[in-house]
Amino acid sequence: MPYRRLPNTDSARIRAMKAALDKGRTLHPSKLAYSQAMYVKLKTFMPAFEKAVQEQRIATQLQATNNKQYLVFVKKAQMYLSHFVQVLNFSILREELPESIRTLYGLKTTFKKVPPLNTEEEIINTGKEIIEGEEKRTRRGGTPLLNPKISMVKMHYEKFMDACHHQKILKDNSSRAQMKVASLRTKADDIILEIWNDIELQYEDVPSKEKRDTCIEYGLVYVYRKKEVHKTNSFLQLSA
């Protein structure tokens, strides 16, 4: 015996509400299997829910699409900062600069490796220290480090910062859209449940198969349990 399954995705919720709404538009109120009051509520709510879901999908897609370009800027910033620190360390190794100069760049005097650049925060903080440190040193008369120049490092760092800011805006937009849909789901589920209950109650005296077929026209969904599907398939094979 198949059982009724309520929608558990936003797409399924929209399909269920649209099916019930279409029936309400085509049938006279006296012929409709659920109340006119629920029809009015559904007619008002469904477009708002569908719009919220669509806006959420657009916001999520924009964030995902932009993330690909954002990662390009991340990798560029990481690469230029890493290469600059390596050039700095080589200059110290060749004794062209003293070890103590590292503190000007926000680095420990004895730290001979490239600092971690794995997170946004690390890139932001390290990049700021490196750029400010090199600019201070050259203002004091120091010879600029090359390959890469600090101007190139700064350019890619600023592009990363702009991309980071833009990605944060898109992420916030996506989060707000998700929260809006989440706040509407309970009402959507309540409306669908009440309508489906009314429809099944309207046809409670109709034979099971005919009742299900009619209810399905209103958007109700019925599914067989796994064991029942197996039995049905076995019966069909024996009958063939």
PDB file of C-alpha atoms in Angstrom:
ATOM      1  CA  MET A   1       0.000   0.000   0.000  1.00  0.00           C
ATOM      2  CA  PRO A   2       1.646   3.269  -1.055  1.00  0.00           C
ATOM      3  CA  TYR A   3       1.969   6.008   1.524  1.00  0.00           C
ATOM      4  CA  ARG A   4       1.764   9.764   1.137  1.00  0.00           C
ATOM      5  CA  ARG A   5       5.097  11.585   1.150  1.00  0.00           C
ATOM      6  CA  LEU A   6       5.251  15.290   1.887  1.00  0.00           C
ATOM      7  CA  PRO A   7       7.762  17.366  -0.110  1.00  0.00           C
ATOM      8  CA  ASN A   8      11.214  17.660   1.440  1.00  0.00           C
ATOM      9  CA  THR A   9      12.895  19.984  -1.064  1.00  0.00           C
ATOM     10  CA  ASP A  10      12.021  23.515  -2.135  1.00  0.00           C
ATOM     11  CA  SER A  11      11.426  22.386  -5.725  1.00  0.00           C
ATOM     12  CA  ALA A  12       9.022  19.710  -4.504  1.00  0.00           C
ATOM     13  CA  ARG A  13       7.238  22.245  -2.290  1.00  0.00           C
ATOM     14  CA  ILE A  14       6.757  24.586  -5.254  1.00  0.00           C
ATOM     15  CA  ARG A  15       5.469  21.730  -7.453  1.00  0.00           C
ATOM     16  CA  ALA A  16       2.989  20.697  -4.757  1.00  0.00           C
ATOM     17  CA  MET A  17       1.685  24.229  -4.273  1.00  0.00           C
ATOM     18  CA  LYS A  18       1.474  24.898  -8.020  1.00  0.00           C
ATOM     19  CA  ALA A  19      -0.541  21.724  -8.614  1.00  0.00           C
ATOM     20  CA  ALA A  20      -3.029  22.638  -5.879  1.00  0.00           C
ATOM     21  CA  LEU A  21      -3.165  26.240  -7.102  1.00  0.00           C
ATOM     22  CA  ASP A  22      -3.839  25.155 -10.696  1.00  0.00           C
ATOM     23  CA  LYS A  23      -6.796  23.090  -9.483  1.00  0.00           C
ATOM     24  CA  GLY A  24      -8.098  26.092  -7.586  1.00  0.00           C
ATOM     25  CA  ARG A  25      -7.923  28.217 -10.724  1.00  0.00           C
ATOM     26  CA  THR A  26      -9.694  25.732 -12.987  1.00  0.00           C
ATOM     27  CA  LEU A  27     -12.396  24.352 -10.665  1.00  0.00           C
ATOM     28  CA  HIS A  28     -15.428  26.095  -9.239  1.00  0.00           C
ATOM     29  CA  PRO A  29     -15.073  26.595  -5.447  1.00  0.00           C
ATOM     30  CA  SER A  30     -17.891  24.092  -4.876  1.00  0.00           C
ATOM     31  CA  LYS A  31     -15.924  21.443  -6.779  1.00  0.00           C
ATOM     32  CA  LEU A  32     -12.549  22.172  -5.152  1.00  0.00           C
ATOM     33  CA  ALA A  33     -11.360  19.500  -2.707  1.00  0.00           C
ATOM     34  CA  TYR A  34      -9.908  22.030  -0.269  1.00  0.00           C
ATOM     35  CA  SER A  35     -11.326  25.228   1.212  1.00  0.00           C
ATOM     36  CA  GLN A  36     -11.554  28.558  -0.573  1.00  0.00           C
ATOM     37  CA  ALA A  37      -9.796  30.159   2.399  1.00  0.00           C
ATOM     38  CA  MET A  38      -6.787  27.884   1.837  1.00  0.00           C
ATOM     39  CA  TYR A  39      -6.879  28.686  -1.876  1.00  0.00           C
ATOM     40  CA  VAL A  40      -6.622  32.417  -1.113  1.00  0.00           C
ATOM     41  CA  LYS A  41      -3.782  31.790   1.364  1.00  0.00           C
ATOM     42  CA  LEU A  42      -1.959  29.601  -1.160  1.00  0.00           C
ATOM     43  CA  LYS A  43      -2.468  32.130  -3.974  1.00  0.00           C
ATOM     44  CA  THR A  44      -0.845  34.828  -1.832  1.00  0.00           C
ATOM     45  CA  PHE A  45       1.971  32.755  -0.338  1.00  0.00           C
ATOM     46  CA  MET A  46       3.182  30.593  -3.233  1.00  0.00           C
ATOM     47  CA  PRO A  47       4.559  33.415  -5.458  1.00  0.00           C
ATOM     48  CA  ALA A  48       6.433  34.895  -2.475  1.00  0.00           C
ATOM     49  CA  PHE A  49       7.970  31.520  -1.637  1.00  0.00           C
ATOM     50  CA  GLU A  50       8.885  30.814  -5.262  1.00  0.00           C
ATOM     51  CA  LYS A  51      10.509  34.259  -5.582  1.00  0.00           C
ATOM     52  CA  ALA A  52      12.527  33.733  -2.377  1.00  0.00           C
ATOM     53  CA  VAL A  53      13.748  30.338  -3.613  1.00  0.00           C
ATOM     54  CA  GLN A  54      14.703  31.811  -6.989  1.00  0.00           C
ATOM     55  CA  GLU A  55      16.604  34.668  -5.345  1.00  0.00           C
ATOM     56  CA  GLN A  56      18.433  32.175  -3.125  1.00  0.00           C
ATOM     57  CA  ARG A  57      19.478  30.093  -6.135  1.00  0.00           C
ATOM     58  CA  ILE A  58      20.704  33.186  -7.992  1.00  0.00           C
ATOM     59  CA  ALA A  59      22.650  34.422  -4.943  1.00  0.00           C
ATOM     60  CA  THR A  60      24.223  30.994  -4.408  1.00  0.00           C
ATOM     61  CA  GLN A  61      25.134  30.691  -8.095  1.00  0.00           C
ATOM     62  CA  LEU A  62      26.681  34.170  -8.153  1.00  0.00           C
ATOM     63  CA  GLN A  63      28.779  33.329  -5.114  1.00  0.00           C
ATOM     64  CA  ALA A  64      29.931  30.033  -6.634  1.00  0.00           C
ATOM     65  CA  THR A  65      30.737  31.616 -10.005  1.00  0.00           C
ATOM     66  CA  ASN A  66      32.623  34.531  -8.441  1.00  0.00           C
ATOM     67  CA  ASN A  67      34.524  32.155  -6.166  1.00  0.00           C
ATOM     68  CA  LYS A  68      36.440  30.751  -9.157  1.00  0.00           C
ATOM     69  CA  GLN A  69      37.784  34.209 -10.030  1.00  0.00           C
ATOM     70  CA  TYR A  70      38.340  34.995  -6.362  1.00  0.00           C
ATOM     71  CA  LEU A  71      40.598  31.932  -6.015  1.00  0.00           C
ATOM     72  CA  VAL A  72      42.689  33.214  -8.935  1.00  0.00           C
ATOM     73  CA  PHE A  73      43.356  36.444  -7.007  1.00  0.00           C
ATOM     74  CA  VAL A  74      44.110  34.444  -3.851  1.00  0.00           C
ATOM     75  CA  LYS A  75      46.734  32.331  -5.614  1.00  0.00           C
ATOM     76  CA  LYS A  76      48.326  35.389  -7.245  1.00  0.00           C
ATOM     77  CA  ALA A  77      48.585  37.213  -3.918  1.00  0.00           C
ATOM     78  CA  GLN A  78      50.033  34.106  -2.252  1.00  0.00           C
ATOM     79  CA  MET A  79      52.579  33.652  -5.033  1.00  0.00           C
ATOM     80  CA  TYR A  80      53.815  37.262  -5.115  1.00  0.00           C
ATOM     81  CA  LEU A  81      54.047  37.538  -1.327  1.00  0.00           C
ATOM     82  CA  SER A  82      55.834  34.190  -1.127  1.00  0.00           C
ATOM     83  CA  HIS A  83      58.311  35.128  -3.850  1.00  0.00           C
ATOM     84  CA  PHE A  84      59.004  38.502  -2.265  1.00  0.00           C
ATOM     85  CA  VAL A  85      59.779  36.934   1.130  1.00  0.00           C
ATOM     86  CA  GLN A  86      62.068  34.419  -0.587  1.00  0.00           C
ATOM     87  CA  VAL A  87      63.953  37.277  -2.290  1.00  0.00           C
ATOM     88  CA  LEU A  88      64.213  39.018   1.090  1.00  0.00           C
ATOM     89  CA  ASN A  89      65.614  35.858   2.684  1.00  0.00           C
ATOM     90  CA  PHE A  90      68.122  35.369  -0.146  1.00  0.00           C
ATOM     91  CA  SER A  91      69.292  38.962   0.311  1.00  0.00           C
ATOM     92  CA  ILE A  92      69.842  38.244   4.006  1.00  0.00           C
ATOM     93  CA  LEU A  93      71.603  34.959   3.152  1.00  0.00           C
ATOM     94  CA  ARG A  94      73.958  36.854   0.828  1.00  0.00           C
ATOM     95  CA  GLU A  95      74.512  39.343   3.677  1.00  0.00           C
ATOM     96  CA  GLU A  96      73.164  42.194   1.582  1.00  0.00           C
ATOM     97  CA  LEU A  97      70.685  42.862   4.394  1.00  0.00           C
ATOM     98  CA  PRO A  98      70.942  42.118   8.144  1.00  0.00           C
ATOM     99  CA  GLU A  99      68.740  39.454   9.766  1.00  0.00           C
ATOM    100  CA  SER A 100      67.232  42.147  11.979  1.00  0.00           C
ATOM    101  CA  ILE A 101      65.570  43.704   8.912  1.00  0.00           C
ATOM    102  CA  ARG A 102      62.937  40.952   9.055  1.00  0.00           C
ATOM    103  CA  THR A 103      61.238  42.696  11.981  1.00  0.00           C
ATOM    104  CA  LEU A 104      60.455  45.614   9.681  1.00  0.00           C
ATOM    105  CA  TYR A 105      58.299  43.196   7.653  1.00  0.00           C
ATOM    106  CA  GLY A 106      56.534  41.765  10.686  1.00  0.00           C
ATOM    107  CA  LEU A 107      58.721  38.634  10.663  1.00  0.00           C
ATOM    108  CA  LYS A 108      60.811  37.121  13.429  1.00  0.00           C
ATOM    109  CA  THR A 109      64.528  37.789  13.094  1.00  0.00           C
ATOM    110  CA  THR A 110      65.433  34.091  12.893  1.00  0.00           C
ATOM    111  CA  PHE A 111      62.407  33.015  10.831  1.00  0.00           C
ATOM    112  CA  LYS A 112      63.941  31.945   7.527  1.00  0.00           C
ATOM    113  CA  LYS A 113      60.836  30.478   5.880  1.00  0.00           C
ATOM    114  CA  VAL A 114      57.859  31.992   4.082  1.00  0.00           C
ATOM    115  CA  PRO A 115      55.138  32.768   6.658  1.00  0.00           C
ATOM    116  CA  PRO A 116      51.819  30.885   6.375  1.00  0.00           C
ATOM    117  CA  LEU A 117      49.579  32.269   3.630  1.00  0.00           C
ATOM    118  CA  ASN A 118      46.801  29.689   3.738  1.00  0.00           C
ATOM    119  CA  THR A 119      43.876  31.783   4.962  1.00  0.00           C
ATOM    120  CA  GLU A 120      42.376  35.144   4.051  1.00  0.00           C
ATOM    121  CA  GLU A 121      43.446  36.547   7.403  1.00  0.00           C
ATOM    122  CA  GLU A 122      47.051  35.373   6.936  1.00  0.00           C
ATOM    123  CA  ILE A 123      47.259  36.886   3.449  1.00  0.00           C
ATOM    124  CA  ILE A 124      45.701  40.171   4.620  1.00  0.00           C
ATOM    125  CA  ASN A 125      47.905  40.575   7.692  1.00  0.00           C
ATOM    126  CA  THR A 126      51.160  39.315   6.173  1.00  0.00           C
ATOM    127  CA  GLY A 127      50.615  41.274   2.961  1.00  0.00           C
ATOM    128  CA  LYS A 128      50.046  44.499   4.870  1.00  0.00           C
ATOM    129  CA  GLU A 129      53.220  43.983   6.948  1.00  0.00           C
ATOM    130  CA  ILE A 130      55.357  43.083   3.921  1.00  0.00           C
ATOM    131  CA  ILE A 131      54.221  46.042   1.804  1.00  0.00           C
ATOM    132  CA  GLU A 132      54.529  48.569   4.632  1.00  0.00           C
ATOM    133  CA  GLY A 133      57.915  47.137   5.629  1.00  0.00           C
ATOM    134  CA  GLU A 134      59.409  47.425   2.140  1.00  0.00           C
ATOM    135  CA  GLU A 135      58.033  50.941   1.684  1.00  0.00           C
ATOM    136  CA  LYS A 136      59.546  52.019   5.032  1.00  0.00           C
ATOM    137  CA  ARG A 137      62.919  50.510   4.146  1.00  0.00           C
ATOM    138  CA  THR A 138      63.098  52.179   0.734  1.00  0.00           C
ATOM    139  CA  ARG A 139      62.002  55.538   2.186  1.00  0.00           C
ATOM    140  CA  ARG A 140      65.018  55.290   4.466  1.00  0.00           C
ATOM    141  CA  GLY A 141      67.236  54.951   1.408  1.00  0.00           C
ATOM    142  CA  GLY A 142      67.328  51.165   1.066  1.00  0.00           C
ATOM    143  CA  THR A 143      67.685  49.640  -2.389  1.00  0.00           C
ATOM    144  CA  PRO A 144      64.321  48.208  -3.546  1.00  0.00           C
ATOM    145  CA  LEU A 145      64.106  44.426  -3.776  1.00  0.00           C
ATOM    146  CA  LEU A 146      63.394  43.111  -7.278  1.00  0.00           C
ATOM    147  CA  ASN A 147      61.750  40.114  -8.898  1.00  0.00           C
ATOM    148  CA  PRO A 148      59.150  40.878  -7.790  1.00  0.00           C
ATOM    149  CA  LYS A 149      59.094  44.603  -7.115  1.00  0.00           C
ATOM    150  CA  ILE A 150      56.966  45.647  -4.168  1.00  0.00           C
ATOM    151  CA  SER A 151      54.751  47.594  -6.620  1.00  0.00           C
ATOM    152  CA  MET A 152      53.802  44.286  -8.284  1.00  0.00           C
ATOM    153  CA  VAL A 153      53.221  42.641  -4.919  1.00  0.00           C
ATOM    154  CA  LYS A 154      51.048  45.573  -3.872  1.00  0.00           C
ATOM    155  CA  MET A 155      49.035  45.470  -7.099  1.00  0.00           C
ATOM    156  CA  HIS A 156      48.148  41.792  -6.683  1.00  0.00           C
ATOM    157  CA  TYR A 157      47.527  42.263  -2.966  1.00  0.00           C
ATOM    158  CA  GLU A 158      45.053  45.081  -3.659  1.00  0.00           C
ATOM    159  CA  LYS A 159      43.307  42.993  -6.326  1.00  0.00           C
ATOM    160  CA  PHE A 160      42.994  40.225  -3.753  1.00  0.00           C
ATOM    161  CA  MET A 161      41.584  42.655  -1.192  1.00  0.00           C
ATOM    162  CA  ASP A 162      38.973  43.938  -3.675  1.00  0.00           C
ATOM    163  CA  ALA A 163      38.018  40.369  -4.610  1.00  0.00           C
ATOM    164  CA  CYS A 164      37.861  39.421  -0.936  1.00  0.00           C
ATOM    165  CA  HIS A 165      35.490  42.315  -0.217  1.00  0.00           C
ATOM    166  CA  HIS A 166      33.279  41.470  -3.205  1.00  0.00           C
ATOM    167  CA  GLN A 167      33.155  37.786  -2.275  1.00  0.00           C
ATOM    168  CA  LYS A 168      32.136  38.696   1.272  1.00  0.00           C
ATOM    169  CA  ILE A 169      29.234  40.775  -0.075  1.00  0.00           C
ATOM    170  CA  LEU A 170      28.081  37.856  -2.240  1.00  0.00           C
ATOM    171  CA  LYS A 171      28.437  35.461   0.688  1.00  0.00           C
ATOM    172  CA  ASP A 172      26.358  37.748   2.909  1.00  0.00           C
ATOM    173  CA  ASN A 173      23.713  38.051   0.178  1.00  0.00           C
ATOM    174  CA  SER A 174      23.600  34.268  -0.168  1.00  0.00           C
ATOM    175  CA  SER A 175      23.290  33.801   3.597  1.00  0.00           C
ATOM    176  CA  ARG A 176      20.442  36.318   3.813  1.00  0.00           C
ATOM    177  CA  ALA A 177      18.627  34.631   0.920  1.00  0.00           C
ATOM    178  CA  GLN A 178      19.018  31.219   2.574  1.00  0.00           C
ATOM    179  CA  MET A 179      17.710  32.563   5.867  1.00  0.00           C
ATOM    180  CA  LYS A 180      14.683  34.087   4.134  1.00  0.00           C
ATOM    181  CA  VAL A 181      13.784  30.788   2.454  1.00  0.00           C
ATOM    182  CA  ALA A 182      14.333  28.906   5.711  1.00  0.00           C
ATOM    183  CA  SER A 183      11.941  31.278   7.486  1.00  0.00           C
ATOM    184  CA  LEU A 184       9.238  30.531   4.874  1.00  0.00           C
ATOM    185  CA  ARG A 185       9.609  26.736   4.733  1.00  0.00           C
ATOM    186  CA  THR A 186       7.598  26.046   7.883  1.00  0.00           C
ATOM    187  CA  LYS A 187       4.643  28.035   6.541  1.00  0.00           C
ATOM    188  CA  ALA A 188       4.958  26.292   3.163  1.00  0.00           C
ATOM    189  CA  ASP A 189       4.922  22.889   4.868  1.00  0.00           C
ATOM    190  CA  ASP A 190       1.930  23.865   7.023  1.00  0.00           C
ATOM    191  CA  ILE A 191      -0.058  25.038   3.995  1.00  0.00           C
ATOM    192  CA  ILE A 192       0.754  21.912   1.983  1.00  0.00           C
ATOM    193  CA  LEU A 193      -0.069  19.617   4.903  1.00  0.00           C
ATOM    194  CA  GLU A 194      -3.426  21.287   5.548  1.00  0.00           C
ATOM    195  CA  ILE A 195      -4.380  21.246   1.857  1.00  0.00           C
ATOM    196  CA  TRP A 196      -3.363  17.617   1.420  1.00  0.00           C
ATOM    197  CA  ASN A 197      -5.269  16.588   4.538  1.00  0.00           C
ATOM    198  CA  ASP A 198      -8.379  18.397   3.256  1.00  0.00           C
ATOM    199  CA  ILE A 199      -8.090  16.734  -0.151  1.00  0.00           C
ATOM    200  CA  GLU A 200      -7.706  13.219   1.266  1.00  0.00           C
ATOM    201  CA  LEU A 201     -10.580  13.836   3.654  1.00  0.00           C
ATOM    202  CA  GLN A 202     -12.758  14.949   0.736  1.00  0.00           C
ATOM    203  CA  TYR A 203     -12.179  11.602  -0.997  1.00  0.00           C
ATOM    204  CA  GLU A 204     -12.067   9.321   2.047  1.00  0.00           C
ATOM    205  CA  ASP A 205     -15.093   7.306   0.878  1.00  0.00           C
ATOM    206  CA  VAL A 206     -13.719   6.782  -2.627  1.00  0.00           C
ATOM    207  CA  PRO A 207     -11.965   3.451  -3.440  1.00  0.00           C
ATOM    208  CA  SER A 208      -8.226   3.607  -2.680  1.00  0.00           C
ATOM    209  CA  LYS A 209      -6.921   3.502  -6.264  1.00  0.00           C
ATOM    210  CA  GLU A 210      -9.406   6.108  -7.504  1.00  0.00           C
ATOM    211  CA  LYS A 211      -8.743   8.262  -4.435  1.00  0.00           C
ATOM    212  CA  ARG A 212      -4.980   8.240  -5.024  1.00  0.00           C
ATOM    213  CA  ASP A 213      -5.334   9.018  -8.724  1.00  0.00           C
ATOM    214  CA  THR A 214      -7.575  11.994  -7.966  1.00  0.00           C
ATOM    215  CA  CYS A 215      -5.328  13.238  -5.161  1.00  0.00           C
ATOM    216  CA  ILE A 216      -2.275  12.973  -7.418  1.00  0.00           C
ATOM    217  CA  GLU A 217      -3.965  15.447  -9.770  1.00  0.00           C
ATOM    218  CA  TYR A 218      -3.873  17.910  -6.864  1.00  0.00           C
ATOM    219  CA  GLY A 219      -0.138  17.361  -6.441  1.00  0.00           C
ATOM    220  CA  LEU A 220      -0.125  14.732  -3.705  1.00  0.00           C
ATOM    221  CA  VAL A 221       2.730  12.240  -3.921  1.00  0.00           C
ATOM    222  CA  TYR A 222       2.427   8.561  -3.053  1.00  0.00           C
ATOM    223  CA  VAL A 223       5.323   6.116  -2.921  1.00  0.00           C
ATOM    224  CA  TYR A 224       5.687   2.415  -2.258  1.00  0.00           C
ATOM    225  CA  ARG A 225       7.912   1.102   0.481  1.00  0.00           C
ATOM    226  CA  LYS A 226      10.913  -0.896  -0.735  1.00  0.00           C
ATOM    227  CA  LYS A 227       9.394  -4.265   0.216  1.00  0.00           C
ATOM    228  CA  GLU A 228       6.162  -3.373  -1.551  1.00  0.00           C
ATOM    229  CA  VAL A 229       8.030  -2.371  -4.708  1.00  0.00           C
ATOM    230  CA  HIS A 230       9.787  -5.758  -4.686  1.00  0.00           C
ATOM    231  CA  LYS A 231       6.503  -7.631  -4.239  1.00  0.00           C
ATOM    232  CA  THR A 232       4.848  -5.618  -7.015  1.00  0.00           C
ATOM    233  CA  ASN A 233       7.714  -6.310  -9.414  1.00  0.00           C
ATOM    234  CA  SER A 234       7.655 -10.035  -8.559  1.00  0.00           C
ATOM    235  CA  PHE A 235       3.905 -10.161  -9.171  1.00  0.00           C
ATOM    236  CA  LEU A 236       4.277  -8.442 -12.538  1.00  0.00           C
ATOM    237  CA  GLN A 237       7.011 -10.904 -13.569  1.00  0.00           C
ATOM    238  CA  LEU A 238       4.847 -13.917 -12.615  1.00  0.00           C
ATOM    239  CA  SER A 239       1.874 -12.448 -14.455  1.00  0.00           C
ATOM    240  CA  ALA A 240       3.849 -11.848 -17.653  1.00  0.00           C
TER     241      ALA A 240
END
